[in-house]
């Protein structure tokens, strides 16, 4: 019997009705058989990154982040673009990963939920750059654009559109397969 692949899903938004957070929540319910999509919900608890503080003992929220990444077989991000770049709180999360080795060689991908034709392109280029510094394995087939309108989110906070749900499940499958190949 093969163990399920654990994919950590992280929203880059703190906004209560974020489409990116809806993608992450939806991932946790549409994960295909053999994949456990686990939501990281500690973005708001992370302290401001300061390289002087990146040593033992680490702040509890940073320990939780690094443990969640370490315990995952792959990581899926969904982040908006704010003022032409990554949102500050999300960049802060990424900065806390640079000093650790948890993302090294770990398969990662992202979903662009913007309905804007240019949608979050700068944010995703920045994300690719930062993940390069951490040694993450960017899985291009798991980096996709799935436009989600704010009206496409049900009252339960999940995305209803079957095509978007299928797209999210497909990305999770790609990451799980990349993780399987990495561990093989």
mmCIF file of C-alpha atoms in Angstrom:
data_model
loop_
_atom_site.group_PDB
_atom_site.id
_atom_site.type_symbol
_atom_site.label_atom_id
_atom_site.label_comp_id
_atom_site.label_asym_id
_atom_site.label_seq_id
_atom_site.Cartn_x
_atom_site.Cartn_y
_atom_site.Cartn_z
ATOM 1 C CA UNK A 1 0.000 0.000 0.000
ATOM 2 C CA UNK A 2 1.389 3.400 -0.989
ATOM 3 C CA UNK A 3 1.137 6.301 1.423
ATOM 4 C CA UNK A 4 -0.718 9.410 0.338
ATOM 5 C CA UNK A 5 1.373 12.340 -0.867
ATOM 6 C CA UNK A 6 1.027 15.328 1.415
ATOM 7 C CA UNK A 7 0.773 18.680 -0.394
ATOM 8 C CA UNK A 8 0.948 21.773 1.774
ATOM 9 C CA UNK A 9 -1.250 24.527 0.300
ATOM 10 C CA UNK A 10 -0.513 28.140 1.186
ATOM 11 C CA UNK A 11 -2.484 31.267 0.343
ATOM 12 C CA UNK A 12 -0.456 34.429 -0.099
ATOM 13 C CA UNK A 13 -3.387 36.578 0.965
ATOM 14 C CA UNK A 14 -4.677 37.724 4.325
ATOM 15 C CA UNK A 15 -7.874 39.142 2.794
ATOM 16 C CA UNK A 16 -10.986 37.544 4.286
ATOM 17 C CA UNK A 17 -12.688 36.914 0.940
ATOM 18 C CA UNK A 18 -9.561 36.243 -1.097
ATOM 19 C CA UNK A 19 -9.945 34.195 -4.262
ATOM 20 C CA UNK A 20 -6.486 32.775 -3.563
ATOM 21 C CA UNK A 21 -7.578 31.565 -0.141
ATOM 22 C CA UNK A 22 -10.661 30.060 -1.814
ATOM 23 C CA UNK A 23 -8.312 28.139 -4.141
ATOM 24 C CA UNK A 24 -6.420 26.811 -1.127
ATOM 25 C CA UNK A 25 -9.580 25.819 0.760
ATOM 26 C CA UNK A 26 -10.980 24.177 -2.370
ATOM 27 C CA UNK A 27 -7.733 22.246 -2.869
ATOM 28 C CA UNK A 28 -8.251 20.638 0.505
ATOM 29 C CA UNK A 29 -11.635 19.224 -0.578
ATOM 30 C CA UNK A 30 -10.951 18.318 -4.227
ATOM 31 C CA UNK A 31 -7.647 16.555 -3.660
ATOM 32 C CA UNK A 32 -7.632 13.387 -5.738
ATOM 33 C CA UNK A 33 -7.249 9.949 -4.227
ATOM 34 C CA UNK A 34 -3.723 9.487 -2.939
ATOM 35 C CA UNK A 35 -3.222 13.180 -2.170
ATOM 36 C CA UNK A 36 -3.729 14.940 1.137
ATOM 37 C CA UNK A 37 -3.938 18.708 0.626
ATOM 38 C CA UNK A 38 -3.206 20.367 3.955
ATOM 39 C CA UNK A 39 -3.851 24.092 4.415
ATOM 40 C CA UNK A 40 -1.236 26.241 6.146
ATOM 41 C CA UNK A 41 -3.141 28.926 8.033
ATOM 42 C CA UNK A 42 -0.328 30.661 9.932
ATOM 43 C CA UNK A 43 0.552 33.490 7.530
ATOM 44 C CA UNK A 44 -0.769 36.231 9.827
ATOM 45 C CA UNK A 45 1.087 34.868 12.871
ATOM 46 C CA UNK A 46 4.573 35.085 11.373
ATOM 47 C CA UNK A 47 6.781 37.813 12.859
ATOM 48 C CA UNK A 48 8.475 40.298 10.566
ATOM 49 C CA UNK A 49 11.510 38.629 9.065
ATOM 50 C CA UNK A 50 14.839 39.786 10.423
ATOM 51 C CA UNK A 51 17.968 37.791 9.533
ATOM 52 C CA UNK A 52 19.249 38.444 13.066
ATOM 53 C CA UNK A 53 16.316 36.369 14.377
ATOM 54 C CA UNK A 54 16.811 33.432 11.993
ATOM 55 C CA UNK A 55 18.473 31.159 14.537
ATOM 56 C CA UNK A 56 17.539 28.809 17.355
ATOM 57 C CA UNK A 57 15.321 29.279 19.197
ATOM 58 C CA UNK A 58 13.059 30.306 16.323
ATOM 59 C CA UNK A 59 9.732 32.032 16.992
ATOM 60 C CA UNK A 60 6.916 29.437 17.390
ATOM 61 C CA UNK A 61 5.113 30.576 14.221
ATOM 62 C CA UNK A 62 8.303 30.127 12.189
ATOM 63 C CA UNK A 63 8.836 26.677 13.688
ATOM 64 C CA UNK A 64 5.270 25.780 12.686
ATOM 65 C CA UNK A 65 5.845 27.017 9.120
ATOM 66 C CA UNK A 66 9.105 25.158 8.705
ATOM 67 C CA UNK A 67 7.664 21.983 10.246
ATOM 68 C CA UNK A 68 4.660 22.135 7.915
ATOM 69 C CA UNK A 69 6.932 22.482 4.880
ATOM 70 C CA UNK A 70 9.298 19.776 6.116
ATOM 71 C CA UNK A 71 6.371 17.402 6.655
ATOM 72 C CA UNK A 72 5.009 17.948 3.156
ATOM 73 C CA UNK A 73 5.976 16.085 0.020
ATOM 74 C CA UNK A 74 5.226 19.182 -2.096
ATOM 75 C CA UNK A 75 3.951 22.743 -1.701
ATOM 76 C CA UNK A 76 1.268 24.601 -3.646
ATOM 77 C CA UNK A 77 0.990 28.397 -3.422
ATOM 78 C CA UNK A 78 -1.825 30.663 -4.549
ATOM 79 C CA UNK A 79 -0.992 34.326 -4.240
ATOM 80 C CA UNK A 80 -2.317 37.615 -5.513
ATOM 81 C CA UNK A 81 -0.205 40.420 -6.842
ATOM 82 C CA UNK A 82 -0.236 43.627 -4.845
ATOM 83 C CA UNK A 83 1.187 46.856 -6.262
ATOM 84 C CA UNK A 84 2.998 44.888 -8.963
ATOM 85 C CA UNK A 85 4.712 42.372 -6.656
ATOM 86 C CA UNK A 86 4.185 39.762 -3.965
ATOM 87 C CA UNK A 87 2.058 40.912 -1.027
ATOM 88 C CA UNK A 88 4.326 41.879 1.874
ATOM 89 C CA UNK A 89 2.952 39.298 4.301
ATOM 90 C CA UNK A 90 3.502 36.511 1.785
ATOM 91 C CA UNK A 91 7.023 37.705 0.936
ATOM 92 C CA UNK A 92 7.647 37.654 4.685
ATOM 93 C CA UNK A 93 6.609 33.974 4.776
ATOM 94 C CA UNK A 94 8.964 33.219 1.902
ATOM 95 C CA UNK A 95 11.799 35.124 3.575
ATOM 96 C CA UNK A 96 11.473 32.814 6.587
ATOM 97 C CA UNK A 97 12.030 29.830 4.238
ATOM 98 C CA UNK A 98 15.318 31.135 2.814
ATOM 99 C CA UNK A 99 17.310 30.379 5.964
ATOM 100 C CA UNK A 100 15.915 26.857 6.290
ATOM 101 C CA UNK A 101 16.458 23.855 4.062
ATOM 102 C CA UNK A 102 12.856 22.629 4.111
ATOM 103 C CA UNK A 103 12.074 23.641 0.508
ATOM 104 C CA UNK A 104 15.363 22.386 -0.932
ATOM 105 C CA UNK A 105 14.534 19.992 -3.796
ATOM 106 C CA UNK A 106 10.871 20.017 -2.715
ATOM 107 C CA UNK A 107 8.389 20.106 -5.643
ATOM 108 C CA UNK A 108 6.443 23.380 -5.678
ATOM 109 C CA UNK A 109 3.831 24.955 -7.903
ATOM 110 C CA UNK A 110 1.324 27.764 -7.873
ATOM 111 C CA UNK A 111 -2.099 28.677 -9.101
ATOM 112 C CA UNK A 112 -2.854 32.124 -10.459
ATOM 113 C CA UNK A 113 -6.473 32.864 -9.514
ATOM 114 C CA UNK A 114 -6.643 36.318 -11.112
ATOM 115 C CA UNK A 115 -9.264 37.012 -13.768
ATOM 116 C CA UNK A 116 -7.086 39.849 -15.094
ATOM 117 C CA UNK A 117 -5.459 38.795 -18.406
ATOM 118 C CA UNK A 118 -2.000 39.740 -17.102
ATOM 119 C CA UNK A 119 -2.925 38.389 -13.687
ATOM 120 C CA UNK A 120 -0.181 38.260 -11.017
ATOM 121 C CA UNK A 121 2.605 37.744 -13.590
ATOM 122 C CA UNK A 122 5.047 39.887 -11.613
ATOM 123 C CA UNK A 123 4.162 38.138 -8.367
ATOM 124 C CA UNK A 124 4.739 34.736 -9.904
ATOM 125 C CA UNK A 125 8.046 35.793 -11.435
ATOM 126 C CA UNK A 126 9.104 37.013 -7.982
ATOM 127 C CA UNK A 127 7.899 33.763 -6.460
ATOM 128 C CA UNK A 128 9.994 31.792 -8.964
ATOM 129 C CA UNK A 129 13.022 33.939 -8.075
ATOM 130 C CA UNK A 130 12.656 33.479 -4.309
ATOM 131 C CA UNK A 131 12.020 29.742 -4.666
ATOM 132 C CA UNK A 132 15.210 29.548 -6.728
ATOM 133 C CA UNK A 133 17.127 30.881 -3.741
ATOM 134 C CA UNK A 134 15.634 28.209 -1.504
ATOM 135 C CA UNK A 135 16.498 25.405 -3.922
ATOM 136 C CA UNK A 136 12.878 24.412 -4.467
ATOM 137 C CA UNK A 137 12.002 22.281 -7.497
ATOM 138 C CA UNK A 138 9.505 24.395 -9.478
ATOM 139 C CA UNK A 139 7.198 21.994 -11.333
ATOM 140 C CA UNK A 140 6.178 23.965 -14.412
ATOM 141 C CA UNK A 141 3.179 21.718 -15.108
ATOM 142 C CA UNK A 142 1.911 22.677 -11.624
ATOM 143 C CA UNK A 143 2.153 26.435 -12.285
ATOM 144 C CA UNK A 144 -1.161 27.355 -13.874
ATOM 145 C CA UNK A 145 -3.662 30.123 -14.364
ATOM 146 C CA UNK A 146 -7.243 29.367 -13.258
ATOM 147 C CA UNK A 147 -9.226 32.595 -13.232
ATOM 148 C CA UNK A 148 -11.618 32.802 -10.292
ATOM 149 C CA UNK A 149 -14.157 35.602 -10.125
ATOM 150 C CA UNK A 150 -15.114 36.805 -6.646
ATOM 151 C CA UNK A 151 -18.684 35.826 -7.566
ATOM 152 C CA UNK A 152 -17.444 32.274 -8.202
ATOM 153 C CA UNK A 153 -16.939 31.625 -4.510
ATOM 154 C CA UNK A 154 -19.815 29.972 -2.678
ATOM 155 C CA UNK A 155 -20.937 31.122 0.787
ATOM 156 C CA UNK A 156 -18.939 28.206 2.230
ATOM 157 C CA UNK A 157 -15.745 29.829 0.884
ATOM 158 C CA UNK A 158 -15.171 27.178 -1.777
ATOM 159 C CA UNK A 159 -15.023 27.520 -5.543
ATOM 160 C CA UNK A 160 -18.055 26.012 -7.254
ATOM 161 C CA UNK A 161 -16.897 26.065 -10.905
ATOM 162 C CA UNK A 162 -16.270 22.423 -11.920
ATOM 163 C CA UNK A 163 -13.544 23.382 -14.425
ATOM 164 C CA UNK A 164 -11.606 25.326 -11.789
ATOM 165 C CA UNK A 165 -12.035 22.493 -9.303
ATOM 166 C CA UNK A 166 -10.734 20.015 -11.899
ATOM 167 C CA UNK A 167 -7.801 22.339 -12.601
ATOM 168 C CA UNK A 168 -6.910 22.497 -8.905
ATOM 169 C CA UNK A 169 -7.099 18.704 -8.631
ATOM 170 C CA UNK A 170 -4.881 18.374 -11.715
ATOM 171 C CA UNK A 171 -2.229 20.637 -10.166
ATOM 172 C CA UNK A 172 -2.300 18.558 -6.976
ATOM 173 C CA UNK A 173 -1.842 15.421 -9.090
ATOM 174 C CA UNK A 174 1.169 16.967 -10.862
ATOM 175 C CA UNK A 175 2.779 17.889 -7.544
ATOM 176 C CA UNK A 176 2.092 14.462 -6.043
ATOM 177 C CA UNK A 177 3.656 12.784 -9.075
ATOM 178 C CA UNK A 178 6.702 15.070 -8.903
ATOM 179 C CA UNK A 179 7.025 14.212 -5.210
ATOM 180 C CA UNK A 180 6.780 10.492 -5.999
ATOM 181 C CA UNK A 181 9.539 10.812 -8.588
ATOM 182 C CA UNK A 182 11.690 12.867 -6.222
ATOM 183 C CA UNK A 183 11.471 10.201 -3.526
ATOM 184 C CA UNK A 184 12.007 7.308 -5.968
#
